mmCIF file of C-alpha atoms in Angstrom:
data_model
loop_
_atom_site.group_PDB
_atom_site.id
_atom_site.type_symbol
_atom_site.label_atom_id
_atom_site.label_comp_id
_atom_site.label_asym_id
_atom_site.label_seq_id
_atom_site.Cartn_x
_atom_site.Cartn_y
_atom_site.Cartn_z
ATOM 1 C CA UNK Z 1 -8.823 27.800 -2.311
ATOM 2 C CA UNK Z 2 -10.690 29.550 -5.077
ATOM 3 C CA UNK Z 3 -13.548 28.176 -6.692
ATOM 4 C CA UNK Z 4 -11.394 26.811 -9.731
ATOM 5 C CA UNK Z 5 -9.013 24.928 -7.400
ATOM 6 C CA UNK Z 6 -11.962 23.123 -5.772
ATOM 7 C CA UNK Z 7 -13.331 22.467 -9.250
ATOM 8 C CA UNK Z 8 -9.980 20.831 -10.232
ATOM 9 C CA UNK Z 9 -9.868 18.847 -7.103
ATOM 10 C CA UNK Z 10 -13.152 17.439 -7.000
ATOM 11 C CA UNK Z 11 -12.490 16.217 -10.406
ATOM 12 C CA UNK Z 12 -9.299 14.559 -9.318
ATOM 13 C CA UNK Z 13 -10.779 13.206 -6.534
ATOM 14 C CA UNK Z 14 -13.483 11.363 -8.625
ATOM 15 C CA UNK Z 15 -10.904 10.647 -10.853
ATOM 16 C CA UNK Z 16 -8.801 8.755 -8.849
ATOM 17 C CA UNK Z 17 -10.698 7.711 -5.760
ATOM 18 C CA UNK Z 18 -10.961 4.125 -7.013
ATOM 19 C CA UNK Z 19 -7.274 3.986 -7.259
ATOM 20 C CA UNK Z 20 -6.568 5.125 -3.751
ATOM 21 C CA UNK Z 21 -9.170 2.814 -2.318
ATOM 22 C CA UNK Z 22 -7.610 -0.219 -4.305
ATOM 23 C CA UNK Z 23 -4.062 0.873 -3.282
ATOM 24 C CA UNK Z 24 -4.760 1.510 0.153
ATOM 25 C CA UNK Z 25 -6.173 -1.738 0.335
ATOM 26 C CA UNK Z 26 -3.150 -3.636 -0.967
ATOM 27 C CA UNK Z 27 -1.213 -2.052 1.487
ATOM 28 C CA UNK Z 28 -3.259 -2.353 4.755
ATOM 29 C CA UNK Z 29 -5.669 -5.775 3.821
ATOM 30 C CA UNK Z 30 -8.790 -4.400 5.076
ATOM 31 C CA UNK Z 31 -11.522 -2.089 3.131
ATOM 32 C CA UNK Z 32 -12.507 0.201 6.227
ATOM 33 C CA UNK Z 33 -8.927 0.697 6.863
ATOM 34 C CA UNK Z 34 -8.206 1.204 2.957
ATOM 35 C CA UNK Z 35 -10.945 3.828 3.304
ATOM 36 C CA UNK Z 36 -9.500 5.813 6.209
ATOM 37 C CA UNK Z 37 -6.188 5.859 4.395
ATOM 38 C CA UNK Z 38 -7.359 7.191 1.404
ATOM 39 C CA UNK Z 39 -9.495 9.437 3.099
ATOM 40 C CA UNK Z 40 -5.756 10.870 5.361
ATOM 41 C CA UNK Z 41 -4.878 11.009 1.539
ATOM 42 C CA UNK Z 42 -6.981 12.929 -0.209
ATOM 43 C CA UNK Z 43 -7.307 15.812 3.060
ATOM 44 C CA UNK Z 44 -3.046 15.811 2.905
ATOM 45 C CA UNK Z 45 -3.729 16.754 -0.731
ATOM 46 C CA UNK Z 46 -6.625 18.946 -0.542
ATOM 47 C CA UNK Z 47 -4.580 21.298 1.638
ATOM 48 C CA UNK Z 48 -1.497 21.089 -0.410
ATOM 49 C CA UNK Z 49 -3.791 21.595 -3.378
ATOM 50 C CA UNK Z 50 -2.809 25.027 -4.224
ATOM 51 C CA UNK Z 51 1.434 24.491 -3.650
ATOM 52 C CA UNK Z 52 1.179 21.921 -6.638
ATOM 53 C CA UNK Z 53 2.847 23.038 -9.059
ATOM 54 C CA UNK Z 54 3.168 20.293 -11.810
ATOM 55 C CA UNK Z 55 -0.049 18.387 -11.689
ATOM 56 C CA UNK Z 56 1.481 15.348 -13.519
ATOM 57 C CA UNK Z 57 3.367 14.446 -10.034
ATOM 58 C CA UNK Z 58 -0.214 14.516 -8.435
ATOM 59 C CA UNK Z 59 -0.337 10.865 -8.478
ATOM 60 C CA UNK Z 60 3.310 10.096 -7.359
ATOM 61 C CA UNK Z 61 2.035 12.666 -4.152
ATOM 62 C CA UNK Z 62 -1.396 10.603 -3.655
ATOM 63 C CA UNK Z 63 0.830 7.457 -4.353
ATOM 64 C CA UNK Z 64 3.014 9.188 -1.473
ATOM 65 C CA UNK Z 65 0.881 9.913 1.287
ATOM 66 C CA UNK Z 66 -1.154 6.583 1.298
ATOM 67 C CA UNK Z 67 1.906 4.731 1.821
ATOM 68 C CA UNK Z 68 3.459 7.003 4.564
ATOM 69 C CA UNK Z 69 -0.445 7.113 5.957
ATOM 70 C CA UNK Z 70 -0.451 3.427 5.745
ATOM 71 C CA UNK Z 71 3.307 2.823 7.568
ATOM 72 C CA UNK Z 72 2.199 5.672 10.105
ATOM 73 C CA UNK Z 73 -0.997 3.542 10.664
ATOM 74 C CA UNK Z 74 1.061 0.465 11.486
ATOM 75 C CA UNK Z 75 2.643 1.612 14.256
ATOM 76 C CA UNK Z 76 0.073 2.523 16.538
ATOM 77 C CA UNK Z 77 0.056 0.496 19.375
ATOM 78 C CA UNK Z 78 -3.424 -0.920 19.075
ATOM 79 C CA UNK Z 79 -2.257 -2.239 15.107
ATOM 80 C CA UNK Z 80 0.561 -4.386 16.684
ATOM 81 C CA UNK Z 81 0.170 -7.941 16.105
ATOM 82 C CA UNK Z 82 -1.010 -9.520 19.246
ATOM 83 C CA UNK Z 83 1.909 -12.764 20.148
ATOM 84 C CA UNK Z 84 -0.017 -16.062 21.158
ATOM 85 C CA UNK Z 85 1.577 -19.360 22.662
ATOM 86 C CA UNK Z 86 1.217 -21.561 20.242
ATOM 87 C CA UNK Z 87 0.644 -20.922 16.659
ATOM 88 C CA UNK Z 88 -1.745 -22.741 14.786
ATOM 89 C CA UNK Z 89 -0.788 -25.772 12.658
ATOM 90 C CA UNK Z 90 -1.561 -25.798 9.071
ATOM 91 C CA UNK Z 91 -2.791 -29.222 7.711
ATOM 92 C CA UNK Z 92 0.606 -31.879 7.121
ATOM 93 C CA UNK Z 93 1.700 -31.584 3.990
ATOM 94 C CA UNK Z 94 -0.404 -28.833 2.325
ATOM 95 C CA UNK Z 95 0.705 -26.432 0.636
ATOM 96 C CA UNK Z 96 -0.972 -23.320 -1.488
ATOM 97 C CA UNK Z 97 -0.490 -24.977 -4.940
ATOM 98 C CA UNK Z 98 -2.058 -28.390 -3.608
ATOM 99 C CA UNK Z 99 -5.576 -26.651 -3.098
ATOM 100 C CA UNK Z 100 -6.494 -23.654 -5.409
ATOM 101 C CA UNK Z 101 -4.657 -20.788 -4.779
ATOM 102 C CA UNK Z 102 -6.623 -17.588 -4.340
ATOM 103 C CA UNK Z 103 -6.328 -13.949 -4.643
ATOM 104 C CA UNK Z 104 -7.314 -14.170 -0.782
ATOM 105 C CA UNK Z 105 -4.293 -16.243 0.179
ATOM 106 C CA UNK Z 106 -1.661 -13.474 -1.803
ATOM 107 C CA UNK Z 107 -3.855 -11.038 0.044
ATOM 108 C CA UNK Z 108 -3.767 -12.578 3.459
ATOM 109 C CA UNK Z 109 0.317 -13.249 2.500
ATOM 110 C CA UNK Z 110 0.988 -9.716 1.268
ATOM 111 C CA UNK Z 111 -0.502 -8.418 5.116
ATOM 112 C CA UNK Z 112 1.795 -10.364 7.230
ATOM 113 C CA UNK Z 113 4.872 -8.864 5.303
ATOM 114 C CA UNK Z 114 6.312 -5.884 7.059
ATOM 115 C CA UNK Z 115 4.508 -2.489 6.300
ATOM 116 C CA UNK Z 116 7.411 -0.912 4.598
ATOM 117 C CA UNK Z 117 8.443 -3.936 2.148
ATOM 118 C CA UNK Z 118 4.618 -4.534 1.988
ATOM 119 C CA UNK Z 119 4.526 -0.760 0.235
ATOM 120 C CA UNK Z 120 7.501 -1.458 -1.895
ATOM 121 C CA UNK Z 121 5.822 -5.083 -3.169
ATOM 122 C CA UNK Z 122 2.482 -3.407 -3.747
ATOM 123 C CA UNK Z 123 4.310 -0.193 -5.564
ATOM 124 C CA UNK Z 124 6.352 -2.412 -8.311
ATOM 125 C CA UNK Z 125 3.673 -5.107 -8.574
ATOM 126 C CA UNK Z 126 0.388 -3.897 -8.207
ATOM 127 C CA UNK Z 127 0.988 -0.443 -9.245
ATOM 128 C CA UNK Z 128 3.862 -1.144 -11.890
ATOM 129 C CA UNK Z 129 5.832 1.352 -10.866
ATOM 130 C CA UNK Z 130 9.559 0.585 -11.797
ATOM 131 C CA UNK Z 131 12.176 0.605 -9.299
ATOM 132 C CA UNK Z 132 13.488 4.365 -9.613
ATOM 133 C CA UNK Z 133 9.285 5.308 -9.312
ATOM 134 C CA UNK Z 134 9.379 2.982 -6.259
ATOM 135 C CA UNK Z 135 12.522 5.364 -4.909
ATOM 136 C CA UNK Z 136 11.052 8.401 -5.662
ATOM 137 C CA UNK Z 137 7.855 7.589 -4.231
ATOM 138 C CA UNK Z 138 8.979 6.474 -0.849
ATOM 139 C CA UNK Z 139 12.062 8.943 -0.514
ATOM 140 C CA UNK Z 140 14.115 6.459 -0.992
ATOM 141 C CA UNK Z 141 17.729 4.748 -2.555
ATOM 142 C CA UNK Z 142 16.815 2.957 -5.726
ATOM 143 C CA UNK Z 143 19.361 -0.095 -3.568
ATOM 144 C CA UNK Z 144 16.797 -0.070 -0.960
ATOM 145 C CA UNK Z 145 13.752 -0.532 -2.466
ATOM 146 C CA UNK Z 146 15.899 -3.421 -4.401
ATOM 147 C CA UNK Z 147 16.928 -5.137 -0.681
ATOM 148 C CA UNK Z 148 12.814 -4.483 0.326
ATOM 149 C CA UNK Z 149 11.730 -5.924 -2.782
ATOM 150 C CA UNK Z 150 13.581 -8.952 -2.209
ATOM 151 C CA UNK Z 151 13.362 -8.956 1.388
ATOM 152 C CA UNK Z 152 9.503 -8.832 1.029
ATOM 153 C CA UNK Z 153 9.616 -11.377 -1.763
ATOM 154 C CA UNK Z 154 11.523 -13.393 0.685
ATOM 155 C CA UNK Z 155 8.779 -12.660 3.619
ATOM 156 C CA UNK Z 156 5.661 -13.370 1.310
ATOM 157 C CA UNK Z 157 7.123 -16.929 0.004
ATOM 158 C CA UNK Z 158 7.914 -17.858 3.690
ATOM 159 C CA UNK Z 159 3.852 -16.286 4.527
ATOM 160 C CA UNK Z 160 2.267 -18.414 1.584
ATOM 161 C CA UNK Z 161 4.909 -21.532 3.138
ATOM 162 C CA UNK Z 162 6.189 -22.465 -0.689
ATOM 163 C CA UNK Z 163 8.893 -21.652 -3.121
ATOM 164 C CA UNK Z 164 6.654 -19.198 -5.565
ATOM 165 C CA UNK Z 165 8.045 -18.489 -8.651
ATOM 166 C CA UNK Z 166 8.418 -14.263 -8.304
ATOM 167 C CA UNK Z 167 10.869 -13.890 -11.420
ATOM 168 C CA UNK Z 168 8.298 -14.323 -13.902
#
């Protein structure tokens, strides 16, 4: 790259590496990982850098490649969830809206939905992208990021164990 393509990069890059960072940690749950995805990200763009033609789609690209880095990620072996006997009880009765609900318990909800629906929750929730950005960012139909959405709607109530209110 010439001198005025790394110029333009390293500007995008501290531009947007907050955003990654947050968005790769929606999508994985864990900071160190978040940071390793963004990082994938931002070397996949670096060496497309030049082929970029229309520089307003440079975020839909980033947006991209963190969640194909992130699915990618999932399915390594040593990421696979780990089966155990029994599984643990939660205290009789409780549910999240009888103790305070938490950004930490949508968090530790939003992980145990499955990587792909997990990308299209964080995309149209977190991100606000609407459902034909969704499409377009994961190569997909507009009708199935509308079955993930609900599918991982679905997933997260039954992970936070309570009918949440999602249409509002």
């Amino acid at each position: 790259m010439n001198q005025r393509d790394e110029e333009e990069f390293a500007e995008y890059f501290a531009a947007k590496r907050d955003f990654a960072r947050r968005t790769a940690y929606l999508l994985c749950g864990d900071w160190h990982r978040a940071d390793d995805l963004a990082q994938t990200a931002f070397v996949a763009l670096h060496r497309r850098w030049r082929k970029i033609r229309d520089r307003a789609a440079t975020d839909a690209y980033l947006r991209k490649t963190l969640v194909r880095a992130a699915i990618d990620e999932s399915r390594r072996p040593w990421r696979r969830e780990r089966q155990v006997e029994e599984l643990p009880e939660a205290p009789a009765g409780e549910r999240v809206d009888d103790r305070v609900a938490t950004r930490q318990d949508l968090l530790d909800g939003l992980r145990r939905v499955p990587p792909r629906q997990r990308a299209v929750l964080v995309l149209r929730y977190f991100e606000g992208l609407d459902v034909s950005g969704v499409a377009k960012a994961l190569g997909c139909s507009e009708g199935t990021v509308k079955s993930q959405t609900a599918r991982g709607l679905a997933n997260l109530r039954d992970e936070l164990g309570e009918e949440v209110d999602t249409h509002g």
